[in-house]
């Protein structure tokens, strides 16, 4: 009887132990499930505290994580790209229109003035058919060499005299005067080489020998040291060209400087006013400032070229006189004509042009300049659109993510799970869930 009671007691105790082990196992399972539910409710919050997606739904997190250093580097590359496009447009893409414009300016006997682009288009087509498209790029190398020479002369004079080669709003009046004097000397030294480059730009390819790359230095040097009237021909001496060239060059430079400063300030103030009205301000205005700088330079260049176009026509005719240059006849685009003039100076050139050609003669080739700036503006607009699309793509990426947990009390069995940490680092997010639970 006692054995039966002992066996009954053993069976009862074993059943109690089995129930206790099942409850403990169930508690462990519920505890794990509760913590897993809390982890699944982890949400990513941006800097404003707005939750985005749970971790299990936010797939490809590494792909969309915001990287401030990469974004800054990309913006630097975009700024460099904008500068490069503007430089290429100004020095390369505009050159064919400069060639057409100068050929119109120096041809005193032309019947068509080409004051608008439509009369110039047929001549361009005829030139292309007869000589090829490369004829519009003649003299490009010499033009770039002369521009580089001007920058080099500025730098050398600045180092020898400590005069500033650049000015800004903080420059004193004395330093500004030294800067203007530096520009005068630089323009005077480059004038003969600019005249030699002008010849290479306007002469016809089919009626002249192609010049060598460094012929502009040889011709410019000969003209630089040629200070007296020639025994033969009508070529003006260097001193007769330096006066008008320096006067026009310095005046254009100062006018461009003023217009660029005024236009940049107006656009910058307008941008600041718009940002104040919207109530937001970009943390990185580098691209926008670069756009304003480009548009300010474009406005200043366009205004300066339009106002000083007649004076440039007179100067180019004086520089080309006596060089025995043969140019393409842009009245039809087929024939070639020699340039034969006999001006005694800038005043005589102006009076002769007004008498024989009228005031419109001072604006010959104005249509080519319209084409030049139309293409320039189109390229800038396209570049700005591309940069805008890229920056918008950058802005649409999620900002720096801060991972936060809800402090949820998860009751499992007889006890509640402890609240997890309020935040974890991004490296913890990338770690496996099993490692974070340990």
XYZ file of C-alpha atoms in Angstrom:
438
model
C 0.000 0.000 0.000
C 2.847 2.309 0.906
C 4.507 1.482 -2.428
C 1.398 2.498 -4.298
C 1.272 5.804 -2.391
C 4.944 6.406 -3.052
C 4.473 5.725 -6.763
C 1.434 8.060 -6.886
C 3.428 10.780 -5.169
C 6.312 10.310 -7.653
C 3.955 10.516 -10.594
C 2.331 13.671 -9.204
C 5.694 15.324 -8.514
C 6.953 14.392 -11.995
C 3.846 15.882 -13.597
C 4.358 19.048 -11.549
C 7.973 19.252 -12.720
C 6.938 18.718 -16.320
C 4.368 21.512 -16.046
C 6.972 23.807 -14.485
C 9.509 23.042 -17.254
C 6.874 23.710 -19.918
C 5.987 27.024 -18.293
C 9.663 27.996 -18.123
C 10.197 27.043 -21.766
C 7.094 28.961 -22.763
C 8.336 31.962 -20.751
C 11.656 31.864 -22.559
C 9.919 31.651 -25.917
C 7.567 34.495 -25.011
C 10.521 36.575 -23.776
C 12.366 36.046 -27.068
C 9.248 36.840 -29.088
C 8.596 39.987 -27.037
C 12.125 41.275 -27.583
C 11.871 40.394 -31.272
C 8.630 42.410 -31.507
C 10.331 45.388 -29.881
C 13.247 45.119 -32.313
C 10.851 44.909 -35.254
C 9.283 48.179 -34.078
C 12.605 50.011 -34.292
C 12.136 52.987 -36.570
C 14.497 55.386 -38.208
C 13.977 58.990 -37.351
C 15.447 61.912 -39.223
C 16.865 64.989 -37.592
C 13.329 66.402 -37.100
C 12.194 63.331 -35.196
C 9.829 62.006 -37.873
C 9.792 58.210 -38.116
C 10.258 56.680 -41.524
C 10.201 52.863 -41.751
C 10.656 49.839 -39.494
C 13.946 48.065 -39.853
C 12.445 44.967 -41.424
C 10.759 47.106 -44.097
C 13.757 49.391 -44.690
C 15.571 47.121 -47.109
C 18.820 48.201 -48.697
C 19.676 50.549 -45.837
C 23.314 50.826 -46.843
C 22.274 52.027 -50.304
C 20.329 55.000 -48.980
C 22.425 55.982 -45.970
C 23.419 59.599 -46.153
C 27.138 60.238 -46.322
C 28.021 63.842 -45.641
C 31.621 63.551 -46.836
C 30.616 62.026 -50.173
C 27.968 64.708 -50.659
C 30.480 67.493 -50.012
C 32.945 65.968 -52.458
C 30.249 65.643 -55.103
C 29.258 69.288 -54.689
C 32.891 70.309 -55.140
C 33.034 68.339 -58.374
C 29.817 70.006 -59.538
C 31.250 73.464 -58.850
C 34.392 72.519 -60.767
C 32.238 71.208 -63.615
C 30.280 74.448 -63.828
C 33.498 76.461 -63.920
C 34.951 74.203 -66.605
C 31.837 74.429 -68.801
C 31.794 78.218 -68.509
C 35.500 78.414 -69.401
C 35.144 76.111 -72.412
C 32.120 78.026 -73.666
C 33.865 81.375 -73.366
C 37.141 80.342 -74.999
C 36.252 77.547 -77.439
C 32.577 77.422 -78.383
C 32.437 81.181 -78.952
C 35.431 81.256 -81.293
C 33.593 80.526 -84.607
C 31.291 83.481 -83.989
C 34.268 85.688 -83.134
C 35.824 84.725 -86.501
C 32.635 85.689 -88.369
C 32.282 88.882 -86.412
C 35.833 90.057 -87.068
C 35.626 89.227 -90.775
C 32.541 91.428 -91.021
C 34.133 94.234 -89.018
C 37.291 94.575 -91.090
C 35.616 94.358 -94.517
C 34.980 98.030 -95.264
C 33.600 97.442 -98.781
C 30.949 94.864 -97.868
C 27.411 95.368 -99.120
C 25.761 93.334 -96.383
C 26.239 94.559 -92.839
C 24.888 91.391 -91.133
C 23.235 93.325 -88.342
C 21.119 90.280 -87.473
C 21.896 86.545 -87.653
C 19.472 85.635 -90.466
C 21.531 87.261 -93.241
C 24.653 85.566 -91.914
C 23.320 81.994 -91.980
C 23.515 81.524 -95.794
C 27.127 82.711 -95.834
C 27.975 80.228 -93.061
C 26.441 77.399 -95.090
C 28.426 78.395 -98.187
C 31.668 78.615 -96.201
C 31.043 75.183 -94.783
C 30.399 73.661 -98.200
C 33.466 75.219 -99.789
C 36.080 75.160 -97.028
C 34.706 72.854 -94.364
C 33.620 73.617 -90.845
C 37.208 73.969 -89.603
C 37.478 77.326 -91.341
C 35.498 78.843 -88.476
C 38.113 77.667 -85.969
C 41.112 79.330 -87.612
C 43.300 81.369 -85.305
C 42.083 79.558 -82.181
C 45.574 78.620 -81.072
C 46.924 82.137 -81.455
C 43.955 83.602 -79.577
C 44.528 81.264 -76.641
C 48.256 82.016 -76.677
C 47.615 85.765 -76.611
C 45.173 85.422 -73.719
C 47.670 83.315 -71.836
C 50.354 85.877 -72.577
C 48.176 88.604 -71.109
C 47.726 86.629 -67.883
C 51.454 85.885 -67.725
C 52.373 89.560 -68.202
C 49.933 90.515 -65.430
C 51.545 87.997 -63.108
C 55.103 89.075 -63.902
C 54.360 92.782 -63.432
C 52.530 92.040 -60.185
C 55.502 90.129 -58.794
C 58.042 92.752 -59.881
C 56.096 95.768 -58.616
C 53.835 94.237 -55.917
C 50.859 95.816 -57.684
C 47.627 93.847 -57.307
C 46.466 91.909 -60.358
C 42.978 91.481 -58.867
C 40.749 93.894 -56.992
C 37.660 93.608 -54.808
C 35.391 95.819 -52.726
C 38.039 96.089 -49.972
C 40.789 97.390 -52.271
C 41.999 100.873 -51.397
C 42.018 103.696 -53.933
C 45.810 103.625 -54.146
C 45.908 99.894 -54.788
C 43.138 100.250 -57.357
C 45.154 102.881 -59.210
C 48.157 100.558 -59.221
C 45.956 97.804 -60.601
C 44.742 100.041 -63.434
C 48.340 100.999 -64.233
C 49.275 97.310 -64.327
C 46.454 96.668 -66.828
C 47.621 99.557 -69.017
C 51.165 98.205 -69.219
C 49.946 94.662 -69.838
C 47.612 95.693 -72.676
C 50.324 97.848 -74.274
C 52.783 94.944 -74.338
C 50.249 92.489 -75.769
C 48.815 94.817 -78.484
C 51.253 93.769 -81.278
C 50.609 90.088 -80.596
C 46.866 90.688 -80.570
C 47.177 92.331 -83.986
C 49.086 89.310 -85.300
C 46.399 87.009 -83.869
C 43.709 89.092 -85.579
C 45.353 88.467 -88.953
C 45.311 84.694 -88.402
C 41.660 84.873 -87.338
C 40.276 86.690 -90.383
C 42.501 85.564 -93.281
C 41.026 83.083 -95.740
C 42.231 79.483 -95.586
C 42.054 78.973 -99.348
C 43.940 82.170 -100.229
C 46.630 82.145 -97.527
C 49.144 79.739 -96.090
C 48.226 78.197 -92.794
C 50.286 79.853 -90.048
C 52.391 77.895 -87.619
C 51.509 77.609 -83.972
C 54.135 80.104 -82.814
C 54.035 82.461 -85.787
C 51.992 84.851 -83.684
C 55.062 85.449 -81.493
C 57.298 86.134 -84.465
C 54.877 88.537 -86.144
C 54.020 90.210 -82.873
C 57.660 90.712 -81.952
C 58.424 92.283 -85.328
C 55.525 94.668 -84.880
C 56.393 95.410 -81.238
C 59.853 96.698 -82.158
C 58.662 98.468 -85.279
C 58.298 102.030 -83.943
C 58.497 104.060 -87.134
C 56.354 104.229 -90.263
C 57.278 101.548 -92.819
C 59.019 102.520 -95.988
C 56.400 100.619 -97.959
C 52.782 99.776 -97.306
C 50.149 101.298 -95.061
C 50.852 99.410 -91.819
C 50.571 101.685 -88.774
C 53.477 101.708 -86.293
C 53.177 100.276 -82.803
C 52.852 103.633 -81.076
C 49.854 104.504 -83.264
C 48.080 101.336 -82.129
C 49.016 101.319 -78.450
C 47.100 104.496 -77.596
C 43.685 103.410 -78.952
C 44.208 99.822 -77.790
C 45.071 100.758 -74.204
C 42.242 103.310 -74.013
C 39.669 100.830 -75.290
C 41.033 97.883 -73.300
C 41.146 99.665 -69.940
C 37.756 101.318 -70.452
C 36.149 97.995 -71.363
C 37.776 96.309 -68.388
C 36.608 98.930 -65.881
C 33.109 99.006 -67.358
C 32.938 95.214 -67.211
C 34.121 95.297 -63.609
C 31.397 97.754 -62.590
C 28.571 95.937 -64.409
C 29.665 92.582 -63.032
C 29.766 93.881 -59.474
C 26.381 95.594 -59.721
C 24.634 92.647 -61.393
C 26.121 90.142 -58.918
C 25.002 92.218 -55.948
C 21.495 92.614 -57.348
C 21.114 88.884 -58.001
C 22.582 87.982 -54.601
C 20.229 90.363 -52.828
C 17.288 88.990 -54.810
C 18.240 85.440 -53.874
C 18.525 86.347 -50.172
C 15.139 88.066 -50.326
C 13.542 84.991 -51.898
C 15.044 82.733 -49.243
C 13.715 84.994 -46.510
C 10.235 84.880 -48.014
C 10.314 81.106 -48.254
C 11.710 80.873 -44.746
C 14.498 78.444 -45.562
C 18.149 78.743 -46.370
C 20.363 76.181 -47.981
C 23.247 74.939 -45.882
C 25.534 74.902 -48.928
C 25.200 77.865 -51.290
C 28.408 77.168 -53.192
C 26.658 76.063 -56.364
C 24.141 78.877 -56.232
C 26.871 81.459 -55.703
C 28.790 79.994 -58.631
C 25.676 80.283 -60.810
C 25.275 83.910 -59.772
C 28.926 84.567 -60.584
C 28.570 83.000 -64.032
C 25.434 84.968 -64.845
C 27.034 88.151 -63.528
C 30.036 87.635 -65.828
C 27.729 86.878 -68.747
C 25.634 90.009 -68.202
C 28.751 92.162 -67.847
C 30.385 90.689 -70.964
C 27.241 91.044 -73.073
C 26.666 94.649 -72.000
C 30.307 95.579 -72.547
C 30.514 94.009 -76.005
C 27.310 95.714 -77.183
C 28.352 99.182 -75.993
C 31.957 99.016 -77.208
C 31.249 97.192 -80.479
C 31.793 100.298 -82.722
C 35.118 101.113 -81.055
C 36.250 97.522 -81.514
C 35.426 97.775 -85.231
C 37.661 100.830 -85.606
C 40.511 99.240 -83.640
C 40.427 96.028 -85.681
C 40.575 97.951 -88.947
C 43.594 99.883 -87.727
C 45.371 96.713 -86.604
C 44.726 94.934 -89.912
C 45.723 97.803 -92.172
C 48.853 97.193 -94.234
C 49.061 93.462 -93.449
C 48.001 92.448 -97.010
C 45.374 90.120 -95.622
C 42.861 88.344 -97.856
C 39.575 87.434 -96.197
C 36.445 85.520 -97.168
C 33.689 87.624 -98.695
C 30.780 87.109 -96.314
C 28.389 88.859 -98.686
C 28.033 85.477 -100.397
C 30.443 83.067 -98.703
C 32.122 82.026 -101.965
C 34.697 84.641 -103.023
C 37.732 86.133 -101.291
C 38.670 89.825 -101.140
C 41.765 91.815 -100.068
C 41.644 94.436 -97.334
C 42.871 97.772 -98.728
C 42.532 100.762 -96.419
C 44.517 103.927 -95.779
C 43.480 105.255 -92.377
C 45.741 107.800 -90.677
C 44.509 107.003 -87.187
C 41.465 106.221 -85.054
C 39.716 109.537 -85.723
C 40.284 109.290 -89.463
C 38.996 105.704 -89.455
C 35.829 106.763 -87.646
C 35.137 109.686 -89.980
C 35.838 107.661 -93.118
C 33.560 104.846 -91.947
C 30.690 107.220 -91.199
C 31.019 108.951 -94.573
C 31.360 105.840 -96.746
C 29.313 103.260 -94.825
C 27.086 105.220 -92.471
C 26.641 104.541 -88.770
C 25.639 100.976 -89.581
C 29.194 100.378 -90.782
C 30.355 100.534 -87.178
C 28.072 97.596 -86.346
C 28.985 95.235 -89.165
C 28.869 91.669 -87.891
C 26.541 92.454 -84.985
C 24.443 89.420 -85.958
C 27.438 87.150 -85.313
C 27.670 88.495 -81.789
C 23.964 87.787 -81.274
C 24.570 84.180 -82.331
C 27.593 83.988 -80.039
C 25.732 84.989 -76.911
C 22.634 82.973 -77.847
C 24.775 79.833 -77.937
C 26.582 80.898 -74.771
C 23.336 81.365 -72.852
C 21.957 78.063 -74.176
C 25.032 76.155 -72.969
C 24.882 77.827 -69.546
C 21.167 77.037 -69.237
C 21.751 73.399 -70.161
C 24.637 73.106 -67.702
C 22.529 74.666 -64.958
C 19.685 72.235 -65.666
C 22.031 69.249 -65.442
C 23.548 70.506 -62.193
C 20.062 71.189 -60.788
C 18.975 67.628 -61.546
C 22.053 66.246 -59.824
C 21.635 68.434 -56.740
C 17.955 67.531 -56.485
C 18.929 63.883 -56.604
C 21.328 64.524 -53.739
C 18.716 66.427 -51.742
C 16.140 63.643 -52.126
C 18.366 61.126 -50.364
C 17.512 60.537 -46.669
C 19.404 62.823 -44.297
C 21.665 61.493 -41.500
C 19.700 58.744 -39.747
C 19.363 58.404 -35.973
C 18.025 55.006 -34.910
C 15.631 55.132 -31.972
C 13.689 52.521 -30.001
C 10.249 52.826 -28.526
C 10.273 52.214 -24.765
C 7.626 49.537 -24.818
C 6.762 47.333 -21.892
C 6.298 43.896 -23.358
C 4.606 41.565 -20.952
C 5.541 37.957 -21.480
C 4.263 35.366 -19.007
C 4.730 36.562 -15.404
C 7.317 39.337 -16.124
C 7.780 42.272 -18.501
C 10.747 42.720 -20.734
C 13.022 45.567 -19.903
C 13.061 48.580 -22.199
C 15.859 48.521 -24.634
C 18.321 51.315 -25.079
C 16.846 54.549 -26.447
C 19.349 54.757 -29.274
C 22.049 52.755 -30.907
C 24.782 53.649 -33.309
C 24.583 53.033 -37.010
C 27.256 50.336 -36.671
C 24.959 48.459 -34.283
C 22.183 48.630 -36.844
C 24.356 46.915 -39.420
C 25.216 44.093 -36.961
C 23.080 40.944 -36.991
C 20.063 40.902 -34.706
C 21.348 37.814 -32.907
C 24.543 39.671 -31.871
C 22.565 42.614 -30.488
C 20.397 40.280 -28.421
C 23.371 38.630 -26.748
